[in-house]
Each structure stands twice: as C-alpha cells, then as structure tokens.
PDB file of C-alpha atoms in Angstrom:
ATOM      1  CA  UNK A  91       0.000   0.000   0.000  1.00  0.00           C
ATOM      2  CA  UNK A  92       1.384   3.191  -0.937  1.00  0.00           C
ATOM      3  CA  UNK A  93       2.152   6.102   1.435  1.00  0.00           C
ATOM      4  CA  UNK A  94      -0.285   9.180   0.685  1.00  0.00           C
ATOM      5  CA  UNK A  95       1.000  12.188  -0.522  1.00  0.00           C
ATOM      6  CA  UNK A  96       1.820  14.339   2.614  1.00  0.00           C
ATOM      7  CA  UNK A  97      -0.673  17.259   3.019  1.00  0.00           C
ATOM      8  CA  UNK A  98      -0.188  21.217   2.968  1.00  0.00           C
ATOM      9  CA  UNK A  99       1.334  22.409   5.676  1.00  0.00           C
ATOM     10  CA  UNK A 100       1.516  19.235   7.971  1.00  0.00           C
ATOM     11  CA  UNK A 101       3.560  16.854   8.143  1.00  0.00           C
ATOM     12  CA  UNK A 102       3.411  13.617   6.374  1.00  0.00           C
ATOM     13  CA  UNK A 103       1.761  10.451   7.530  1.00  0.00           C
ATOM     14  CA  UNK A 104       3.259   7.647   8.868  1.00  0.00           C
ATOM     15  CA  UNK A 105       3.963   4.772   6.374  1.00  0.00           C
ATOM     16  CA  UNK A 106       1.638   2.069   6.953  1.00  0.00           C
ATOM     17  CA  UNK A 107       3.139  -1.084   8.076  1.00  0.00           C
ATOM     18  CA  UNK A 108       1.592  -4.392   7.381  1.00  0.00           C
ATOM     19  CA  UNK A 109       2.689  -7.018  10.074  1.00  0.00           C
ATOM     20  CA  UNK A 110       2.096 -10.699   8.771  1.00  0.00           C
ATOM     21  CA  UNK A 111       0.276 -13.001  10.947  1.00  0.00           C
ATOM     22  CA  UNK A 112       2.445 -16.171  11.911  1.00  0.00           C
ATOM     23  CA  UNK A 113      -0.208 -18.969  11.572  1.00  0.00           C
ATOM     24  CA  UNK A 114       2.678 -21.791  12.075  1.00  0.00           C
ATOM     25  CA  UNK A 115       5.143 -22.617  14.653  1.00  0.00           C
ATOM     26  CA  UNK A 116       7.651 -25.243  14.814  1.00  0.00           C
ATOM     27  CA  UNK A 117       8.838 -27.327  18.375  1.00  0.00           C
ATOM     28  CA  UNK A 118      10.665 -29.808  19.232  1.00  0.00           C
ATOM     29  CA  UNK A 119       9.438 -32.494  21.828  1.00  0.00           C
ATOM     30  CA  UNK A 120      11.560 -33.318  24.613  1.00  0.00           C
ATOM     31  CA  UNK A 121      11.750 -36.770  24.071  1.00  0.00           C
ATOM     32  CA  UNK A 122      10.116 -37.510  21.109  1.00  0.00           C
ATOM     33  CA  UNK A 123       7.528 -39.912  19.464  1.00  0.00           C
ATOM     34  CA  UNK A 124       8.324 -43.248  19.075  1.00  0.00           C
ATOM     35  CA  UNK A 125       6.799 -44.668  15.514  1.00  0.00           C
ATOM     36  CA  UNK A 126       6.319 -48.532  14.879  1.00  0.00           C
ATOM     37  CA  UNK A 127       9.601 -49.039  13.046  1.00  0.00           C
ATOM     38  CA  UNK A 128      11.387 -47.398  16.165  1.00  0.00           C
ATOM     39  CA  UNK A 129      12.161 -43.941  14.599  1.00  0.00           C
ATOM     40  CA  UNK A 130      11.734 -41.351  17.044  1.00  0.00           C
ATOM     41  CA  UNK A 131      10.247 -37.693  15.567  1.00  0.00           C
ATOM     42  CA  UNK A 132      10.705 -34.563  17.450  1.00  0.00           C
ATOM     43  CA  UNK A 133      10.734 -31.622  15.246  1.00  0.00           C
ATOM     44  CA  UNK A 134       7.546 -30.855  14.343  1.00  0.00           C
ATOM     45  CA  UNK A 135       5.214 -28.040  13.759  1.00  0.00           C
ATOM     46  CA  UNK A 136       1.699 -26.426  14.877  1.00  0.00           C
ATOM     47  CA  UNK A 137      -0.339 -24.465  13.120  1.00  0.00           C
ATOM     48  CA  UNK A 138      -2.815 -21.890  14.970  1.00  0.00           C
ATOM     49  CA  UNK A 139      -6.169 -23.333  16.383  1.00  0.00           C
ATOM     50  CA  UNK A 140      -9.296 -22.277  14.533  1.00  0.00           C
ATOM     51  CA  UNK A 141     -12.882 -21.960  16.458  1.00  0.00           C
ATOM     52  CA  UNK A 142     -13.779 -25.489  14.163  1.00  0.00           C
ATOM     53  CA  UNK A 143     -10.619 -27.150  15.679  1.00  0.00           C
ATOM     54  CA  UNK A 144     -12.285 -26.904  19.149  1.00  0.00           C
ATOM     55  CA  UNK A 145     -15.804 -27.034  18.222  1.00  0.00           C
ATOM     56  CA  UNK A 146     -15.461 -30.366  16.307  1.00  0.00           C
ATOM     57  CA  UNK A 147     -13.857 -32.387  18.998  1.00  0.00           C
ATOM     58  CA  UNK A 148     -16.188 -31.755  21.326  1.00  0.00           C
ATOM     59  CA  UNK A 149     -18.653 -33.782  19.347  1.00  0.00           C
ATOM     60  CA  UNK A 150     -16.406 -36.757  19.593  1.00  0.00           C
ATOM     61  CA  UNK A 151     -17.601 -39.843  21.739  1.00  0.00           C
ATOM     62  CA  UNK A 152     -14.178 -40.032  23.035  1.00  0.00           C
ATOM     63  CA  UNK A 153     -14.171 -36.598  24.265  1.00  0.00           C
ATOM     64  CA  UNK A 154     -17.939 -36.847  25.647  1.00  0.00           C
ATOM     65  CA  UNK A 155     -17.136 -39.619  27.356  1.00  0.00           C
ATOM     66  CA  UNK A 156     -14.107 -38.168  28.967  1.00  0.00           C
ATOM     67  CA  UNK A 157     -13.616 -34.769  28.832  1.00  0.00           C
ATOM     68  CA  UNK A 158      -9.733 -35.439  29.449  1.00  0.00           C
ATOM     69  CA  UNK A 159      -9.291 -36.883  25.712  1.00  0.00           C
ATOM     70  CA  UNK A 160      -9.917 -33.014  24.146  1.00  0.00           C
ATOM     71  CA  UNK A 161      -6.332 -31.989  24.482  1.00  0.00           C
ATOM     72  CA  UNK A 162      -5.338 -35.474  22.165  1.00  0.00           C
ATOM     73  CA  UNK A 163      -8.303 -35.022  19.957  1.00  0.00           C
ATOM     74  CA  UNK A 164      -7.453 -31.050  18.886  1.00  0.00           C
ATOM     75  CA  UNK A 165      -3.626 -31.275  19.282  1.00  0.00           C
ATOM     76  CA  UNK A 166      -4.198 -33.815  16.529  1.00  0.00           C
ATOM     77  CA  UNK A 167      -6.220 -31.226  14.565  1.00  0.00           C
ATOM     78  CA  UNK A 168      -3.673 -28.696  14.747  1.00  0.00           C
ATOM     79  CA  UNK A 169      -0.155 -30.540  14.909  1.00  0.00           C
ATOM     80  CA  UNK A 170       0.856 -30.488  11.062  1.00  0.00           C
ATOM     81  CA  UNK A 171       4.075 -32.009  11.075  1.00  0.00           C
ATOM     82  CA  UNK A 172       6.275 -34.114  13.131  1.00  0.00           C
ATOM     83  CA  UNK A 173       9.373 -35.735  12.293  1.00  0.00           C
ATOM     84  CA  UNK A 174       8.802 -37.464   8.978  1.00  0.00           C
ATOM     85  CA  UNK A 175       5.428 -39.121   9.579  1.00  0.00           C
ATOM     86  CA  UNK A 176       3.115 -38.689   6.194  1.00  0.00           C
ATOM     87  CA  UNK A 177       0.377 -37.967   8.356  1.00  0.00           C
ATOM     88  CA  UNK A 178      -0.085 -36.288  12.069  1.00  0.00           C
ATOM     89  CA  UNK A 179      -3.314 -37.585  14.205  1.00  0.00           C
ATOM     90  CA  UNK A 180      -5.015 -38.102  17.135  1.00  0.00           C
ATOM     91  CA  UNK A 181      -3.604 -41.271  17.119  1.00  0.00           C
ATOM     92  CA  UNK A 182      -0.471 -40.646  17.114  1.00  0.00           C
ATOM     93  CA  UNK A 183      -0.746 -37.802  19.618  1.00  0.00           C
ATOM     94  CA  UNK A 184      -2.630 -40.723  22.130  1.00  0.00           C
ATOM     95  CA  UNK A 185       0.526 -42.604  21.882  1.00  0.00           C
ATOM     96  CA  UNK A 186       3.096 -39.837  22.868  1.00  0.00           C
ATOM     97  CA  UNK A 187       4.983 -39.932  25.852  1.00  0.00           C
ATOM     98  CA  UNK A 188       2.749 -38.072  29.009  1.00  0.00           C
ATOM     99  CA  UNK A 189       6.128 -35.033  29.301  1.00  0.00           C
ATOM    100  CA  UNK A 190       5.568 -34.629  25.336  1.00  0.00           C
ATOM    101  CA  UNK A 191       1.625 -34.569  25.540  1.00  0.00           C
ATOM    102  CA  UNK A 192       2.204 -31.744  28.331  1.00  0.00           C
ATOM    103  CA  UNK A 193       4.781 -29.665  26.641  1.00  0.00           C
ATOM    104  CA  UNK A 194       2.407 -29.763  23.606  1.00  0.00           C
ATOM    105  CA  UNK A 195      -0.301 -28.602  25.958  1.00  0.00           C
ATOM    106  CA  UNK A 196       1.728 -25.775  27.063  1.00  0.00           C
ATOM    107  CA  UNK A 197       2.576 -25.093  23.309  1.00  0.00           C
ATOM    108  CA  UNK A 198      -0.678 -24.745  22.392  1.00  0.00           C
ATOM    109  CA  UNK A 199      -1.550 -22.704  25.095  1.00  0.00           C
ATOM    110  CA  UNK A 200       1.549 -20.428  24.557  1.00  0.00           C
ATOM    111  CA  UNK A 201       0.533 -20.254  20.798  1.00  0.00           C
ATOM    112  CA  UNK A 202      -3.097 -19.548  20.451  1.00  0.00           C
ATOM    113  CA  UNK A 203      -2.785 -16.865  23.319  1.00  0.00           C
ATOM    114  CA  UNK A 204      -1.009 -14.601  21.148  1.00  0.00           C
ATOM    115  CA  UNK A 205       2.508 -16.267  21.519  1.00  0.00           C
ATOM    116  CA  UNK A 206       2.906 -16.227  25.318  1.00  0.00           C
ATOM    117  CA  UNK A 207       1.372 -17.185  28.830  1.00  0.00           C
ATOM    118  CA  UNK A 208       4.104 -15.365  30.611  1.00  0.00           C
ATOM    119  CA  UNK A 209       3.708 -11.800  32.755  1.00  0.00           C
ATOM    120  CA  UNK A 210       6.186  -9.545  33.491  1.00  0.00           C
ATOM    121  CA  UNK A 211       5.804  -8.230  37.467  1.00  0.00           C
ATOM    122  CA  UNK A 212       7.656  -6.334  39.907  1.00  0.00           C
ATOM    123  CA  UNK A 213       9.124  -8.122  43.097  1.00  0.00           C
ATOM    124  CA  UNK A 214       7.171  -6.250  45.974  1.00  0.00           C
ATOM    125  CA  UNK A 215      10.349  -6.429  48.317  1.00  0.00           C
ATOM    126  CA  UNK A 216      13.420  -5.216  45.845  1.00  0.00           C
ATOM    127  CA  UNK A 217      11.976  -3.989  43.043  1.00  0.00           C
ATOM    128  CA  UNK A 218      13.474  -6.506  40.102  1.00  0.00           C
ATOM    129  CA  UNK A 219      11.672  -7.135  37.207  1.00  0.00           C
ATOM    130  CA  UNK A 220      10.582 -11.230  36.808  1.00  0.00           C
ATOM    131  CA  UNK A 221       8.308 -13.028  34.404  1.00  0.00           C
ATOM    132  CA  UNK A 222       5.900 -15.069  35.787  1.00  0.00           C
ATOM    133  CA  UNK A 223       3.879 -18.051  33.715  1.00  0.00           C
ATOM    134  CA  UNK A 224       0.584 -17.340  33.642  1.00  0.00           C
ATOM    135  CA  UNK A 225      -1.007 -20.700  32.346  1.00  0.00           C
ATOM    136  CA  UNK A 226      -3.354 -22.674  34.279  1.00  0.00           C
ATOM    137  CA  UNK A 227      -4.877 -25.828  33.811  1.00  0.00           C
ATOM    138  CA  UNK A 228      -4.200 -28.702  31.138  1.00  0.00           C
ATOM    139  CA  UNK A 229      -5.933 -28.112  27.866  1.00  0.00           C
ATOM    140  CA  UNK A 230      -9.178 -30.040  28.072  1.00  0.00           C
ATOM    141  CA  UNK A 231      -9.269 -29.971  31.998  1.00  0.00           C
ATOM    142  CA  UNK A 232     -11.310 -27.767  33.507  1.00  0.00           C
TER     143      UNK A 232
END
C-alpha cells in the first residue's frame, strides 16, 4: 500500500506497516515420538487453532465420554508435522509420551494466546523485574 501524498502544511503520515500473521510454529518435543519401526520424531510443527478445531472435537464420543481426551483429539487437529510421519493424528498424539503430551499442551496454550502465557511483574520487596507463567490448567481440563 502506498504512502499518501503528505498534506499542505503538515507533516506527512506515517507509512503504513503491514505485520504478517504467523499462523505456524515449529517445536521440538523433549523426548520424542516413538513410531512402529522405532524412529523417534521430534521436530515438528503447529499451526494456529481455529474456532472449528475446538468445536469439532467436542462432538467426539471419546471426548464426551471423557472430557480429558480433548487436548489429544485437537492437538491432533492442529499438529501439522512431526518428524517425517506422512500424516499427524489423534492417534499418534494418544501414543506420545505423558512429558511430550504436556509440553504440547503448554505449546498450544503459549501459541493460540497470542505467543505467550508469561507476565512480566515487579518483586514487591526489591523492586526486580521477573516473568511469571501465567497458564493454568491442562488443555481439556477444567
């Protein structure tokens, strides 16, 4: 988009910046999963959540019958690559280890809340500057 002409006798308009949305973010698990020939995938990457990716899961028998299975059902909705599996699912997000379902968790959370769950504060006694992490419970717990 073109910056407009600047007008008599003030002074000229800021250039308008476009800032790109970042729709996909790569990670890397801390152990890995484990596929059935023994190859272990870590890098991977995630994609921002839509309001379908957690809308559709909840009409999953899984997920009505325990509330718990959400976090697999939409992590496999929005993980779109690990390692160098053809194909990333709920499945294979069941079958993770339980430290790489919760940093995925985490990631998502960090993600789809605009990139962070962390606070910057003030220590009441000296001062200092500290983040703190804001996130709460597991994604799908309530």
């Amino acid at each position: 988009m073109p910056t407009p002409p600047p007008r008599p006798g003030g002074p000229a308009p800021a250039p308008v910046v476009q800032e790109r949305l970042r729709t996909e973010f790569p990670f890397e698990l801390p152990r890995g999963y484990v596929d059935e020939a023994g190859t272990v995938h870590r890098d991977g990457v995630m994609r921002l959540a839509t309001a379908r990716d957690e809308l559709v899961p909840l009409r999953d028998i899984r997920v009505q019958e325990n509330p718990a299975y959400l976090s697999v059902v939409l992590l496999g909705r929005v993980i779109t690559r690990l390692g160098t599996l053809p194909l990333v699912h709920d499945g294979i997000v069941e079958n993770m280890f339980a430290s790489d379902l919760a940093f995925l968790q985490d990631f998502y959370r960090q993600v789809n809340a605009e990139g962070h769950t962390r606070a910057t504060v003030e220590c009441p006694h000296c001062a200092e500057p500290f983040e703190v992490e804001l996130g709460g419970s597991r994604l799908g717990e309530s």
